[in-house]
C-alpha atoms as a printed R data frame, in Angstrom:
    type eleno elety resid chain resno       x       y       z
1   ATOM     1    CA   MET     A     1  22.194   6.597  20.225
2   ATOM     2    CA   MET     A     2  21.208   8.057  16.854
3   ATOM     3    CA   SER     A     3  24.783   7.885  15.545
4   ATOM     4    CA   ASP     A     4  24.981   4.171  16.390
5   ATOM     5    CA   VAL     A     5  21.758   3.453  14.488
6   ATOM     6    CA   LEU     A     6  23.002   5.330  11.428
7   ATOM     7    CA   GLU     A     7  26.481   3.817  11.529
8   ATOM     8    CA   GLU     A     8  25.074   0.299  11.717
9   ATOM     9    CA   LEU     A     9  22.657   0.961   8.846
10  ATOM    10    CA   VAL     A    10  25.295   2.548   6.601
11  ATOM    11    CA   GLN     A    11  27.630  -0.379   7.207
12  ATOM    12    CA   GLU     A    12  24.888  -2.900   6.396
13  ATOM    13    CA   MET     A    13  23.766  -1.099   3.240
14  ATOM    14    CA   SER     A    14  27.343  -0.561   2.064
15  ATOM    15    CA   THR     A    15  28.016  -4.278   2.434
16  ATOM    16    CA   ASN     A    16  24.922  -5.021   0.341
17  ATOM    17    CA   GLY     A    17  25.769  -2.419  -2.291
18  ATOM    18    CA   LEU     A    18  22.792  -0.267  -1.332
19  ATOM    19    CA   PHE     A    19  24.479   2.830   0.048
20  ATOM    20    CA   VAL     A    20  24.086   5.835  -2.263
21  ATOM    21    CA   PRO     A    21  26.502   8.786  -1.869
22  ATOM    22    CA   ASP     A    22  24.543  11.968  -1.296
23  ATOM    23    CA   THR     A    23  26.474  13.553  -4.181
24  ATOM    24    CA   SER     A    24  24.601  11.181  -6.509
25  ATOM    25    CA   ILE     A    25  21.212  12.606  -5.504
26  ATOM    26    CA   THR     A    26  19.811  15.910  -6.734
27  ATOM    27    CA   ILE     A    27  16.641  16.826  -4.851
28  ATOM    28    CA   GLN     A    28  13.935  18.463  -6.971
29  ATOM    29    CA   ASN     A    29  10.512  19.034  -5.410
30  ATOM    30    CA   VAL     A    30   8.191  17.703  -2.704
31  ATOM    31    CA   VAL     A    31   5.736  15.052  -3.961
32  ATOM    32    CA   GLY     A    32   4.337  13.836  -0.648
33  ATOM    33    CA   GLU     A    33   4.241  14.808   2.989
34  ATOM    34    CA   GLY     A    34   3.007  13.237   6.201
35  ATOM    35    CA   GLU     A    35   3.063  14.007   9.904
36  ATOM    36    CA   PHE     A    36   6.675  12.939  10.358
37  ATOM    37    CA   GLY     A    37   8.134  12.491   6.887
38  ATOM    38    CA   VAL     A    38   8.442  14.067   3.482
39  ATOM    39    CA   VAL     A    39   9.002  12.517   0.036
40  ATOM    40    CA   TYR     A    40  10.926  14.327  -2.687
41  ATOM    41    CA   LYS     A    41  11.218  13.753  -6.392
42  ATOM    42    CA   ALA     A    42  14.938  13.520  -7.134
43  ATOM    43    CA   LEU     A    43  17.448  12.631  -9.821
44  ATOM    44    CA   LEU     A    44  19.826   9.745  -9.177
45  ATOM    45    CA   HIS     A    45  23.042  10.055 -11.176
46  ATOM    46    CA   GLY     A    46  26.658   8.926 -11.193
47  ATOM    47    CA   TRP     A    47  25.948   5.759  -9.215
48  ATOM    48    CA   LYS     A    48  26.212   2.175 -10.430
49  ATOM    49    CA   GLU     A    49  27.469   2.619 -13.981
50  ATOM    50    CA   ASN     A    50  26.395   6.257 -14.075
51  ATOM    51    CA   MET     A    51  22.701   5.427 -14.061
52  ATOM    52    CA   HIS     A    52  20.424   8.448 -14.490
53  ATOM    53    CA   SER     A    53  16.877   8.017 -13.282
54  ATOM    54    CA   LEU     A    54  14.086   9.746 -11.432
55  ATOM    55    CA   VAL     A    55  13.641   8.459  -7.899
56  ATOM    56    CA   ALA     A    56  11.617   9.195  -4.798
57  ATOM    57    CA   VAL     A    57  13.552  10.107  -1.669
58  ATOM    58    CA   LYS     A    58  11.928   9.764   1.750
59  ATOM    59    CA   THR     A    59  13.286  11.442   4.863
60  ATOM    60    CA   LEU     A    60  12.186  12.810   8.218
61  ATOM    61    CA   LYS     A    61  11.084  16.391   8.603
62  ATOM    62    CA   GLY     A    62  11.246  18.991  11.345
63  ATOM    63    CA   MET     A    63  12.503  18.036  14.785
64  ATOM    64    CA   PHE     A    64  12.882  14.264  14.974
65  ATOM    65    CA   SER     A    65  14.052  11.881  17.655
66  ATOM    66    CA   CYS     A    66  16.379   8.914  17.751
67  ATOM    67    CA   CYS     A    67  13.269   6.708  17.713
68  ATOM    68    CA   ASP     A    68  12.126   8.349  14.472
69  ATOM    69    CA   VAL     A    69  15.503   7.667  12.860
70  ATOM    70    CA   LYS     A    70  15.405   4.090  14.115
71  ATOM    71    CA   HIS     A    71  11.952   3.550  12.582
72  ATOM    72    CA   LEU     A    72  13.047   4.973   9.229
73  ATOM    73    CA   ALA     A    73  16.156   2.782   9.295
74  ATOM    74    CA   GLU     A    74  14.021  -0.273  10.056
75  ATOM    75    CA   GLU     A    75  11.701   0.598   7.175
76  ATOM    76    CA   SER     A    76  14.659   0.637   4.779
77  ATOM    77    CA   GLN     A    77  15.912  -2.696   6.126
78  ATOM    78    CA   ILE     A    78  12.483  -4.227   5.576
79  ATOM    79    CA   MET     A    79  12.242  -2.898   2.020
80  ATOM    80    CA   ALA     A    80  15.715  -4.215   1.187
81  ATOM    81    CA   ARG     A    81  14.356  -7.749   1.565
82  ATOM    82    CA   PHE     A    82  11.537  -7.360  -0.965
83  ATOM    83    CA   ASP     A    83  11.648  -8.374  -4.620
84  ATOM    84    CA   HIS     A    84   8.206  -8.483  -6.257
85  ATOM    85    CA   PRO     A    85   6.681  -6.407  -9.078
86  ATOM    86    CA   ASN     A    86   3.748  -5.368  -6.864
87  ATOM    87    CA   VAL     A    87   5.800  -4.421  -3.800
88  ATOM    88    CA   MET     A    88   7.856  -1.238  -3.501
89  ATOM    89    CA   LYS     A    89  11.542  -2.075  -3.728
90  ATOM    90    CA   LEU     A    90  14.434  -0.254  -2.099
91  ATOM    91    CA   ILE     A    91  17.012   1.281  -4.436
92  ATOM    92    CA   GLY     A    92  19.257   2.296  -1.568
93  ATOM    93    CA   VAL     A    93  19.804   4.592   1.388
94  ATOM    94    CA   SER     A    94  21.812   7.780   1.653
95  ATOM    95    CA   MET     A    95  22.938  10.223   4.306
96  ATOM    96    CA   ASN     A    96  23.916  13.866   3.922
97  ATOM    97    CA   LYS     A    97  26.530  15.870   5.799
98  ATOM    98    CA   TYR     A    98  23.960  16.742   8.469
99  ATOM    99    CA   LYS     A    99  23.461  13.019   9.209
100 ATOM   100    CA   HIS     A   100  19.943  13.049   7.770
101 ATOM   101    CA   LEU     A   101  18.860   9.612   6.539
102 ATOM   102    CA   PHE     A   102  17.248   9.190   3.098
103 ATOM   103    CA   ILE     A   103  15.425   6.171   1.681
104 ATOM   104    CA   VAL     A   104  15.769   6.031  -2.118
105 ATOM   105    CA   MET     A   105  12.934   4.322  -4.011
106 ATOM   106    CA   PRO     A   106  11.637   4.130  -7.601
107 ATOM   107    CA   PHE     A   107   9.655   7.215  -8.600
108 ATOM   108    CA   MET     A   108   5.949   6.471  -8.967
109 ATOM   109    CA   ALA     A   109   4.876   8.864 -11.711
110 ATOM   110    CA   LYS     A   110   1.121   8.481 -11.165
111 ATOM   111    CA   GLY     A   111   1.197   8.884  -7.400
112 ATOM   112    CA   SER     A   112  -0.936   6.990  -4.921
113 ATOM   113    CA   LEU     A   113  -3.825   4.750  -5.904
114 ATOM   114    CA   LEU     A   114  -6.111   6.958  -3.829
115 ATOM   115    CA   TYR     A   115  -5.092  10.037  -5.812
116 ATOM   116    CA   HIS     A   116  -5.439   8.123  -9.097
117 ATOM   117    CA   LEU     A   117  -8.967   6.953  -8.255
118 ATOM   118    CA   LYS     A   118 -10.165  10.398  -7.265
119 ATOM   119    CA   LYS     A   119  -8.573  12.055 -10.274
120 ATOM   120    CA   ASN     A   120 -10.217   9.618 -12.703
121 ATOM   121    CA   ARG     A   121 -13.675   9.356 -11.118
122 ATOM   122    CA   HIS     A   122 -15.281  10.728 -14.282
123 ATOM   123    CA   ILE     A   123 -13.898   7.747 -16.210
124 ATOM   124    CA   PHE     A   124 -14.458   4.977 -13.668
125 ATOM   125    CA   THR     A   125 -17.987   5.947 -12.551
126 ATOM   126    CA   ILE     A   126 -20.825   3.875 -14.021
127 ATOM   127    CA   GLU     A   127 -24.267   5.232 -13.116
128 ATOM   128    CA   SER     A   128 -26.360   2.328 -14.369
129 ATOM   129    CA   GLU     A   129 -25.884  -1.382 -14.965
130 ATOM   130    CA   GLU     A   130 -28.111  -1.059 -18.031
131 ATOM   131    CA   ILE     A   131 -25.171   0.346 -20.013
132 ATOM   132    CA   THR     A   132 -23.768  -2.888 -21.383
133 ATOM   133    CA   GLU     A   133 -20.342  -2.137 -22.876
134 ATOM   134    CA   MET     A   134 -18.311  -0.055 -20.448
135 ATOM   135    CA   PRO     A   135 -19.370  -1.489 -17.054
136 ATOM   136    CA   GLU     A   136 -17.566  -4.764 -17.758
137 ATOM   137    CA   VAL     A   137 -14.456  -2.965 -18.973
138 ATOM   138    CA   THR     A   138 -14.557  -0.607 -15.988
139 ATOM   139    CA   SER     A   139 -15.240  -3.426 -13.534
140 ATOM   140    CA   SER     A   140 -12.371  -5.526 -14.872
141 ATOM   141    CA   ARG     A   141 -10.060  -2.520 -14.828
142 ATOM   142    CA   LEU     A   142 -10.824  -1.796 -11.168
143 ATOM   143    CA   LEU     A   143 -10.701  -5.476 -10.230
144 ATOM   144    CA   SER     A   144  -7.302  -5.799 -11.899
145 ATOM   145    CA   MET     A   145  -6.063  -3.111  -9.502
146 ATOM   146    CA   CYS     A   146  -7.274  -5.248  -6.599
147 ATOM   147    CA   LEU     A   147  -5.521  -8.271  -8.095
148 ATOM   148    CA   GLN     A   148  -2.188  -6.464  -8.241
149 ATOM   149    CA   ILE     A   149  -2.542  -5.464  -4.591
150 ATOM   150    CA   ALA     A   150  -3.524  -9.025  -3.648
151 ATOM   151    CA   LYS     A   151  -0.439 -10.397  -5.423
152 ATOM   152    CA   GLY     A   152   1.814  -7.968  -3.578
153 ATOM   153    CA   MET     A   153   0.206  -8.881  -0.267
154 ATOM   154    CA   GLU     A   154   0.433 -12.599  -1.076
155 ATOM   155    CA   TYR     A   155   4.182 -12.128  -1.463
156 ATOM   156    CA   LEU     A   156   4.450 -10.281   1.860
157 ATOM   157    CA   ALA     A   157   2.361 -12.913   3.649
158 ATOM   158    CA   HIS     A   158   4.446 -15.721   2.134
159 ATOM   159    CA   ASN     A   159   7.542 -14.023   3.535
160 ATOM   160    CA   LYS     A   160   5.903 -13.660   6.964
161 ATOM   161    CA   PHE     A   161   5.414  -9.904   6.874
162 ATOM   162    CA   VAL     A   162   2.324  -8.157   8.222
163 ATOM   163    CA   HIS     A   163   1.768  -4.723   6.707
164 ATOM   164    CA   ARG     A   164  -0.728  -3.253   9.248
165 ATOM   165    CA   ASP     A   165  -1.432  -0.174   7.108
166 ATOM   166    CA   LEU     A   166  -2.765  -1.448   3.790
167 ATOM   167    CA   ALA     A   167  -4.935   1.227   2.162
168 ATOM   168    CA   ALA     A   168  -5.321   2.918  -1.217
169 ATOM   169    CA   ARG     A   169  -3.172   5.807   0.020
170 ATOM   170    CA   ASN     A   170  -0.291   3.381   0.577
171 ATOM   171    CA   CYS     A   171  -0.386   1.776  -2.867
172 ATOM   172    CA   MET     A   172   1.596   3.578  -5.564
173 ATOM   173    CA   ILE     A   173   1.281   3.530  -9.363
174 ATOM   174    CA   ASP     A   174   4.158   3.798 -11.804
175 ATOM   175    CA   LEU     A   175   4.138   5.142 -15.353
176 ATOM   176    CA   ASN     A   176   3.080   1.729 -16.717
177 ATOM   177    CA   ASN     A   177   0.084   1.465 -14.332
178 ATOM   178    CA   VAL     A   178   1.815  -1.167 -12.191
179 ATOM   179    CA   ILE     A   179   0.588  -0.915  -8.599
180 ATOM   180    CA   LYS     A   180   3.070  -1.410  -5.782
181 ATOM   181    CA   VAL     A   181   2.206  -1.914  -2.126
182 ATOM   182    CA   ALA     A   182   4.264   0.650  -0.242
183 ATOM   183    CA   ASP     A   183   4.766   2.532   3.033
184 ATOM   184    CA   PHE     A   184   6.207  -0.035   5.400
185 ATOM   185    CA   GLY     A   185   6.485   2.218   8.434
186 ATOM   186    CA   LEU     A   186   4.173  -0.079  10.380
187 ATOM   187    CA   THR     A   187   5.273  -3.373   8.827
188 ATOM   188    CA   GLU     A   188   6.372  -6.119  11.201
189 ATOM   189    CA   ASP     A   189   8.438  -9.200  10.492
190 ATOM   190    CA   THR     A   190   6.438 -12.023  12.073
191 ATOM   191    CA   TYR     A   191   8.544 -14.947  10.903
192 ATOM   192    CA   ALA     A   192   8.875 -16.318  14.419
193 ATOM   193    CA   ARG     A   193   5.341 -15.457  15.481
194 ATOM   194    CA   ASN     A   194   1.849 -15.898  14.101
195 ATOM   195    CA   TYR     A   195   0.720 -12.503  15.356
196 ATOM   196    CA   PHE     A   196   1.778  -9.596  17.509
197 ATOM   197    CA   ARG     A   197  -0.014  -7.155  19.771
198 ATOM   198    CA   GLN     A   198   0.094  -3.372  19.838
199 ATOM   199    CA   THR     A   199  -0.401  -2.269  23.429
200 ATOM   200    CA   THR     A   200  -0.699   1.235  24.854
201 ATOM   201    CA   GLU     A   201   3.078   1.295  25.149
202 ATOM   202    CA   GLN     A   202   5.542  -0.555  22.963
203 ATOM   203    CA   GLU     A   203   7.923  -3.103  24.430
204 ATOM   204    CA   ASP     A   204  10.906  -0.751  24.252
205 ATOM   205    CA   GLY     A   205   9.052   1.980  26.136
206 ATOM   206    CA   GLU     A   206   8.327   4.038  23.034
207 ATOM   207    CA   PRO     A   207   4.914   5.708  22.695
208 ATOM   208    CA   PRO     A   208   2.158   3.717  20.949
209 ATOM   209    CA   VAL     A   209   1.957   3.851  17.168
210 ATOM   210    CA   LYS     A   210  -0.986   5.628  15.562
211 ATOM   211    CA   LEU     A   211  -2.961   2.961  13.729
212 ATOM   212    CA   PRO     A   212  -5.453   3.377  10.830
213 ATOM   213    CA   VAL     A   213  -8.707   2.576  12.646
214 ATOM   214    CA   LYS     A   214 -11.114   2.433   9.690
215 ATOM   215    CA   TRP     A   215  -8.965  -0.140   7.884
216 ATOM   216    CA   MET     A   216  -8.432  -2.368  10.925
217 ATOM   217    CA   ALA     A   217  -9.962  -5.735  11.797
218 ATOM   218    CA   LEU     A   218 -11.990  -6.234  14.959
219 ATOM   219    CA   GLU     A   219  -9.281  -8.246  16.714
220 ATOM   220    CA   SER     A   220  -6.816  -5.444  15.976
221 ATOM   221    CA   LEU     A   221  -9.162  -2.817  17.396
222 ATOM   222    CA   ASN     A   222 -10.089  -4.856  20.467
223 ATOM   223    CA   ASP     A   223  -6.885  -6.702  21.327
224 ATOM   224    CA   GLY     A   224  -4.062  -5.222  19.257
225 ATOM   225    CA   ILE     A   225  -3.662  -8.474  17.314
226 ATOM   226    CA   PHE     A   226  -2.219  -8.321  13.785
227 ATOM   227    CA   SER     A   227  -1.718 -11.156  11.293
228 ATOM   228    CA   GLU     A   228  -2.154 -11.998   7.619
229 ATOM   229    CA   LYS     A   229  -5.894 -12.211   8.287
230 ATOM   230    CA   THR     A   230  -6.016  -8.658   9.654
231 ATOM   231    CA   ASP     A   231  -4.234  -7.529   6.491
232 ATOM   232    CA   VAL     A   232  -6.939  -9.404   4.563
233 ATOM   233    CA   TRP     A   233  -9.570  -7.306   6.360
234 ATOM   234    CA   SER     A   234  -7.663  -4.162   5.340
235 ATOM   235    CA   PHE     A   235  -7.495  -5.494   1.787
236 ATOM   236    CA   GLY     A   236 -11.285  -5.740   1.747
237 ATOM   237    CA   VAL     A   237 -11.526  -2.092   2.797
238 ATOM   238    CA   THR     A   238  -8.955  -1.167   0.138
239 ATOM   239    CA   CYS     A   239 -11.041  -2.954  -2.515
240 ATOM   240    CA   TRP     A   240 -14.045  -0.977  -1.268
241 ATOM   241    CA   GLU     A   241 -11.988   2.200  -1.756
242 ATOM   242    CA   VAL     A   242 -11.149   1.108  -5.300
243 ATOM   243    CA   PHE     A   243 -14.767   0.515  -6.321
244 ATOM   244    CA   SER     A   244 -15.937   3.589  -4.394
245 ATOM   245    CA   LEU     A   245 -13.311   5.570  -6.318
246 ATOM   246    CA   GLY     A   246 -11.465   6.891  -3.311
247 ATOM   247    CA   LYS     A   247 -14.301   7.611  -0.904
248 ATOM   248    CA   ASN     A   248 -13.585   7.532   2.825
249 ATOM   249    CA   PRO     A   249 -14.722   4.266   4.485
250 ATOM   250    CA   TYR     A   250 -17.620   4.300   6.949
251 ATOM   251    CA   PRO     A   251 -18.920   7.782   6.108
252 ATOM   252    CA   GLY     A   252 -20.783   9.201   9.077
253 ATOM   253    CA   VAL     A   253 -19.310   6.675  11.530
254 ATOM   254    CA   ASP     A   254 -17.140   8.231  14.225
255 ATOM   255    CA   PRO     A   255 -13.832   6.345  14.645
256 ATOM   256    CA   PHE     A   256 -14.526   6.020  18.380
257 ATOM   257    CA   SER     A   257 -17.867   4.317  17.609
258 ATOM   258    CA   LEU     A   258 -16.450   1.944  15.012
259 ATOM   259    CA   ILE     A   259 -15.907  -1.050  17.309
260 ATOM   260    CA   ARG     A   260 -19.538  -1.106  18.448
261 ATOM   261    CA   TYR     A   261 -20.652  -0.555  14.847
262 ATOM   262    CA   LEU     A   262 -18.690  -3.604  13.658
263 ATOM   263    CA   GLU     A   263 -19.628  -5.759  16.654
264 ATOM   264    CA   ARG     A   264 -23.296  -5.232  15.770
265 ATOM   265    CA   GLY     A   265 -22.513  -6.983  12.510
266 ATOM   266    CA   GLU     A   266 -22.486  -3.810  10.435
267 ATOM   267    CA   ARG     A   267 -20.092  -3.622   7.506
268 ATOM   268    CA   LEU     A   268 -19.347  -1.235   4.661
269 ATOM   269    CA   ASP     A   269 -22.246  -1.045   2.211
270 ATOM   270    CA   LYS     A   270 -21.863  -2.171  -1.381
271 ATOM   271    CA   PRO     A   271 -20.301   0.683  -3.388
272 ATOM   272    CA   LEU     A   272 -22.870   2.639  -5.397
273 ATOM   273    CA   ASN     A   273 -20.699   2.474  -8.506
274 ATOM   274    CA   ALA     A   274 -22.429  -0.018 -10.835
275 ATOM   275    CA   ALA     A   275 -18.995  -1.376 -11.764
276 ATOM   276    CA   CYS     A   276 -19.074  -3.248  -8.426
277 ATOM   277    CA   SER     A   277 -21.079  -6.423  -8.949
278 ATOM   278    CA   GLN     A   278 -22.622  -8.420  -6.123
279 ATOM   279    CA   GLU     A   279 -19.950 -11.082  -6.682
280 ATOM   280    CA   ILE     A   280 -17.167  -8.549  -6.157
281 ATOM   281    CA   TYR     A   281 -18.871  -7.194  -3.050
282 ATOM   282    CA   ASN     A   282 -19.217 -10.741  -1.687
283 ATOM   283    CA   VAL     A   283 -15.419 -11.095  -1.857
284 ATOM   284    CA   MET     A   284 -15.083  -7.929   0.221
285 ATOM   285    CA   ARG     A   285 -17.589  -9.264   2.751
286 ATOM   286    CA   GLU     A   286 -15.585 -12.475   3.141
287 ATOM   287    CA   CYS     A   287 -12.572 -10.346   4.077
288 ATOM   288    CA   TRP     A   288 -14.627  -8.841   6.930
289 ATOM   289    CA   GLU     A   289 -15.708 -12.085   8.590
290 ATOM   290    CA   TRP     A   290 -15.760 -11.780  12.378
291 ATOM   291    CA   LYS     A   291 -13.637 -14.912  12.877
292 ATOM   292    CA   PRO     A   292 -10.178 -14.553  11.270
293 ATOM   293    CA   TRP     A   293 -10.017 -18.199  10.200
294 ATOM   294    CA   LYS     A   294 -13.135 -17.689   8.084
295 ATOM   295    CA   ARG     A   295 -11.434 -15.013   6.004
296 ATOM   296    CA   PRO     A   296  -9.637 -16.079   2.824
297 ATOM   297    CA   SER     A   297  -5.858 -16.047   2.576
298 ATOM   298    CA   PHE     A   298  -4.180 -13.774   0.057
299 ATOM   299    CA   SER     A   299  -3.356 -16.813  -2.075
300 ATOM   300    CA   GLN     A   300  -7.049 -17.686  -2.161
301 ATOM   301    CA   LEU     A   301  -7.931 -14.074  -3.001
302 ATOM   302    CA   VAL     A   302  -5.462 -14.055  -5.900
303 ATOM   303    CA   THR     A   303  -7.089 -17.218  -7.263
304 ATOM   304    CA   VAL     A   304 -10.657 -15.947  -6.841
305 ATOM   305    CA   ILE     A   305  -9.969 -12.534  -8.382
306 ATOM   306    CA   SER     A   306  -7.954 -14.031 -11.256
307 ATOM   307    CA   THR     A   307 -10.819 -16.416 -12.015
308 ATOM   308    CA   SER     A   308 -13.314 -13.547 -11.962
309 ATOM   309    CA   LEU     A   309 -11.182 -11.534 -14.369
310 ATOM   310    CA   GLU     A   310 -10.841 -14.500 -16.705
311 ATOM   311    CA   GLY     A   311 -14.627 -14.813 -16.662
312 ATOM   312    CA   MET     A   312 -14.855 -11.191 -17.780
313 ATOM   313    CA   GLY     A   313 -12.502 -11.928 -20.657
314 ATOM   314    CA   TRP     A   314  -9.838  -9.714 -19.114
315 ATOM   315    CA   ILE     A   315  -6.649  -9.511 -21.157
316 ATOM   316    CA   SER     A   316  -3.685  -7.178 -21.027
317 ATOM   317    CA   GLY     A   317  -1.453  -5.631 -23.615
318 ATOM   318    CA   PRO     A   318  -2.145  -4.924 -27.298
319 ATOM   319    CA   GLN     A   319  -5.128  -7.302 -27.483
320 ATOM   320    CA   LEU     A   320  -7.301  -4.944 -25.441
321 ATOM   321    CA   SER     A   321 -10.412  -3.735 -27.217
322 ATOM   322    CA   SER     A   322 -10.420  -0.404 -29.016
323 ATOM   323    CA   SER     A   323 -13.110   0.828 -26.628
324 ATOM   324    CA   TYR     A   324 -10.756   0.121 -23.724
325 ATOM   325    CA   HIS     A   325  -7.930   2.023 -25.394
326 ATOM   326    CA   TYR     A   326 -10.228   4.936 -26.178
327 ATOM   327    CA   LYS     A   327 -11.576   5.132 -22.652
328 ATOM   328    CA   TYR     A   328  -8.406   4.535 -20.699
329 ATOM   329    CA   SER     A   329  -6.048   6.527 -22.853
330 ATOM   330    CA   GLN     A   330  -7.568   9.412 -20.868
331 ATOM   331    CA   LEU     A   331  -6.199   8.101 -17.561
332 ATOM   332    CA   THR     A   332  -3.507  10.258 -15.999
């Protein structure tokens, strides 16, 4: 029953100090919308020492079922366990007088990574490798985005979580350009298992979940198997999105033909943006190895990408070059 799900969640969140009275939330405007849910910008006030801050509030829209409420409740329970700078953290949950459930999260002022990449294509695009100054700055800037995602995913993998829906659209950017892996609607706790399978019907009789085909590994497409190594495959596609500045993967390839395309050994081509070096593309290719055990772990990816950035002389903070500040002060 829907009421049982909500009552159990409210009790759990209240015990953990994560239940937010609906009177402490003032909804402002819609900032995101999907097939089943909607995200609002809101003001959180009069809660926990009268804190006043902008937040994002996620809830279901339209006619929704008990299963939908259960999934949203599970998403909040998953998020409540996370504590990492590159993973979206739960502020709390709330419920209004109509028994509508709300997930309260930090407000990400710059929106999704996908939106950010598309909006700033004119800054990140390098037409020729012959231009010597900005390609390295641009390449390191884009690669640093990949590093933040890899660190967030390393944390999830260490805590035995499989995301299943890693993509640029599901990574959010705050006002300080910190990227946070988000949207845990498909996330599974695999602490007791090394992988799980998504069949045509879920174990509890619910309809199958829609999965993001163009970001999925071969074993996920063929057998419904998901693990850290399938998330690594998705990470490779996400890196391709970053260096392609938000282009759609596998242009011209029908989703229904993707399995045969990949089984022939085909993979995403090297992004045309000159900011993507062959070395960076090789890292992506390693993420798309046919055999999962041949793919790197997220810990290995963090090490490799960090080393690459150090080789580029990447630094953060006030020591950045004036050319960097000039170029990237234009980012919005």
